[in-house]
Amino acid sequence: MFRLPVCPHCKTVYSYKEVKENNKKKVIKCYHCKKEFRNGRSGIILLAVIVCFVAAMINVFLLNTTSDNFISIIPISVISIIAVLIGMLLIPFFIRYKK
Ligand SMILES: [Zn+2]
């Protein structure tokens, strides 16, 4: 799962930056073999589920380990925002290129 996508025709590996740029396009042309392929975004749903699950787990853990009502909405919001940002950084690792 944790690897960058490759060209489905010639198996050229795309760099993190290239994948981010390719995300804007629907049809991508391989710079190596010049053949076209599509962006497979189905892995992003899986990534979103993982990020939501991890963020929820951290929040539940914090709520359970704090005896007083010290935990407020602010740290929970901060954790959720950090989780979303990390998730966005991981998007290129969950993209798969399809013919
Ligand atoms: Zn190619």
GROMACS .gro file of N, CA, C and O in nm, residues 1-8 11-20 22-23 28 31 37-40 90-98:
model
  140
    1MET      N    1   0.084  -0.121   0.000
    1MET     CA    2   0.000   0.000   0.000
    1MET      C    3   0.087   0.126   0.000
    1MET      O    4   0.066   0.216  -0.078
    2PHE      N    5   0.188   0.130   0.086
    2PHE     CA    6   0.266   0.252   0.099
    2PHE      C    7   0.377   0.262  -0.007
    2PHE      O    8   0.493   0.250   0.022
    3ARG      N    9   0.333   0.283  -0.132
    3ARG     CA   10   0.433   0.307  -0.234
    3ARG      C   11   0.371   0.399  -0.338
    3ARG      O   12   0.249   0.409  -0.350
    4LEU      N   13   0.457   0.464  -0.412
    4LEU     CA   14   0.410   0.559  -0.512
    4LEU      C   15   0.361   0.483  -0.636
    4LEU      O   16   0.406   0.372  -0.662
    5PRO      N   17   0.267   0.543  -0.712
    5PRO     CA   18   0.211   0.472  -0.827
    5PRO      C   19   0.312   0.457  -0.941
    5PRO      O   20   0.407   0.535  -0.953
    6VAL      N   21   0.291   0.356  -1.024
    6VAL     CA   22   0.377   0.333  -1.141
    6VAL      C   23   0.291   0.338  -1.267
    6VAL      O   24   0.171   0.318  -1.262
    7CYS      N   25   0.356   0.363  -1.380
    7CYS     CA   26   0.287   0.361  -1.510
    7CYS      C   27   0.238   0.218  -1.535
    7CYS      O   28   0.316   0.124  -1.524
    8PRO      N   29   0.107   0.200  -1.569
    8PRO     CA   30   0.056   0.065  -1.591
    8PRO      C   31   0.112  -0.001  -1.718
    8PRO      O   32   0.097  -0.120  -1.738
   11LYS      N   33   0.577   0.057  -1.621
   11LYS     CA   34   0.619   0.045  -1.479
   11LYS      C   35   0.716   0.154  -1.433
   11LYS      O   36   0.789   0.135  -1.335
   12THR      N   37   0.718   0.266  -1.505
   12THR     CA   38   0.798   0.380  -1.460
   12THR      C   39   0.742   0.431  -1.328
   12THR      O   40   0.622   0.451  -1.316
   13VAL      N   41   0.828   0.450  -1.230
   13VAL     CA   42   0.785   0.498  -1.098
   13VAL      C   43   0.776   0.650  -1.101
   13VAL      O   44   0.868   0.717  -1.148
   14TYR      N   45   0.664   0.700  -1.050
   14TYR     CA   46   0.645   0.845  -1.045
   14TYR      C   47   0.685   0.899  -0.909
   14TYR      O   48   0.659   0.835  -0.807
   15SER      N   49   0.748   1.016  -0.909
   15SER     CA   50   0.791   1.076  -0.782
   15SER      C   51   0.672   1.142  -0.713
   15SER      O   52   0.569   1.167  -0.775
   16TYR      N   53   0.690   1.171  -0.585
   16TYR     CA   54   0.586   1.232  -0.504
   16TYR      C   55   0.533   1.360  -0.568
   16TYR      O   56   0.413   1.381  -0.580
   17LYS      N   57   0.626   1.445  -0.614
   17LYS     CA   58   0.590   1.574  -0.674
   17LYS      C   59   0.511   1.554  -0.805
   17LYS      O   60   0.412   1.623  -0.831
   18GLU      N   61   0.556   1.458  -0.885
   18GLU     CA   62   0.488   1.430  -1.012
   18GLU      C   63   0.346   1.379  -0.990
   18GLU      O   64   0.254   1.417  -1.061
   19VAL      N   65   0.330   1.295  -0.888
   19VAL     CA   66   0.196   1.242  -0.858
   19VAL      C   67   0.103   1.355  -0.817
   19VAL      O   68  -0.012   1.361  -0.859
   20LYS      N   69   0.154   1.449  -0.737
   20LYS     CA   70   0.073   1.563  -0.695
   20LYS      C   71   0.030   1.646  -0.815
   20LYS      O   72  -0.083   1.691  -0.823
   22ASN      N   73   0.008   1.537  -1.127
   22ASN     CA   74  -0.081   1.454  -1.208
   22ASN      C   75  -0.222   1.447  -1.151
   22ASN      O   76  -0.317   1.418  -1.224
   23ASN      N   77  -0.237   1.474  -1.021
   23ASN     CA   78  -0.369   1.468  -0.959
   23ASN      C   79  -0.466   1.569  -1.016
   23ASN      O   80  -0.586   1.553  -1.005
   28ILE      N   81  -0.353   1.101  -1.782
   28ILE     CA   82  -0.210   1.134  -1.769
   28ILE      C   83  -0.134   1.064  -1.881
   28ILE      O   84  -0.163   0.949  -1.915
   31TYR      N   85   0.554   1.009  -1.926
   31TYR     CA   86   0.668   1.081  -1.985
   31TYR      C   87   0.771   0.985  -2.045
   31TYR      O   88   0.856   1.024  -2.123
   37PHE      N   89  -0.286   0.697  -1.939
   37PHE     CA   90  -0.352   0.616  -1.835
   37PHE      C   91  -0.433   0.708  -1.746
   37PHE      O   92  -0.421   0.830  -1.752
   38ARG      N   93  -0.518   0.649  -1.664
   38ARG     CA   94  -0.609   0.727  -1.580
   38ARG      C   95  -0.564   0.723  -1.434
   38ARG      O   96  -0.494   0.633  -1.391
   39ASN      N   97  -0.612   0.823  -1.360
   39ASN     CA   98  -0.585   0.837  -1.218
   39ASN      C   99  -0.683   0.751  -1.140
   39ASN      O  100  -0.803   0.772  -1.149
   40GLY      N  101  -0.635   0.654  -1.064
   40GLY     CA  102  -0.724   0.573  -0.980
   40GLY      C  103  -0.730   0.630  -0.841
   40GLY      O  104  -0.631   0.626  -0.769
   90LEU      N  105  -0.030   1.210   0.251
   90LEU     CA  106  -0.015   1.070   0.214
   90LEU      C  107  -0.091   1.033   0.087
   90LEU      O  108  -0.078   0.921   0.038
   91ILE      N  109  -0.172   1.126   0.034
   91ILE     CA  110  -0.256   1.095  -0.084
   91ILE      C  111  -0.175   1.031  -0.197
   91ILE      O  112  -0.217   0.928  -0.250
   92PRO      N  113  -0.058   1.086  -0.238
   92PRO     CA  114   0.014   1.025  -0.351
   92PRO      C  115   0.048   0.877  -0.330
   92PRO      O  116   0.060   0.803  -0.427
   93PHE      N  117   0.059   0.833  -0.204
   93PHE     CA  118   0.092   0.693  -0.177
   93PHE      C  119  -0.030   0.601  -0.193
   93PHE      O  120  -0.016   0.480  -0.194
   94PHE      N  121  -0.149   0.661  -0.205
   94PHE     CA  122  -0.270   0.579  -0.218
   94PHE      C  123  -0.330   0.589  -0.357
   94PHE      O  124  -0.435   0.533  -0.383
   95ILE      N  125  -0.263   0.660  -0.447
   95ILE     CA  126  -0.309   0.672  -0.585
   95ILE      C  127  -0.254   0.554  -0.665
   95ILE      O  128  -0.139   0.515  -0.646
   96ARG      N  129  -0.339   0.499  -0.751
   96ARG     CA  130  -0.293   0.392  -0.841
   96ARG      C  131  -0.330   0.432  -0.983
   96ARG      O  132  -0.441   0.478  -1.007
   97TYR      N  133  -0.238   0.412  -1.074
   97TYR     CA  134  -0.265   0.446  -1.214
   97TYR      C  135  -0.322   0.324  -1.286
   97TYR      O  136  -0.273   0.213  -1.274
   98LYS      N  137  -0.429   0.351  -1.362
   98LYS     CA  138  -0.498   0.243  -1.433
   98LYS      C  139  -0.495   0.268  -1.584
   98LYS      O  140  -0.495   0.383  -1.627
   0.00000   0.00000   0.00000
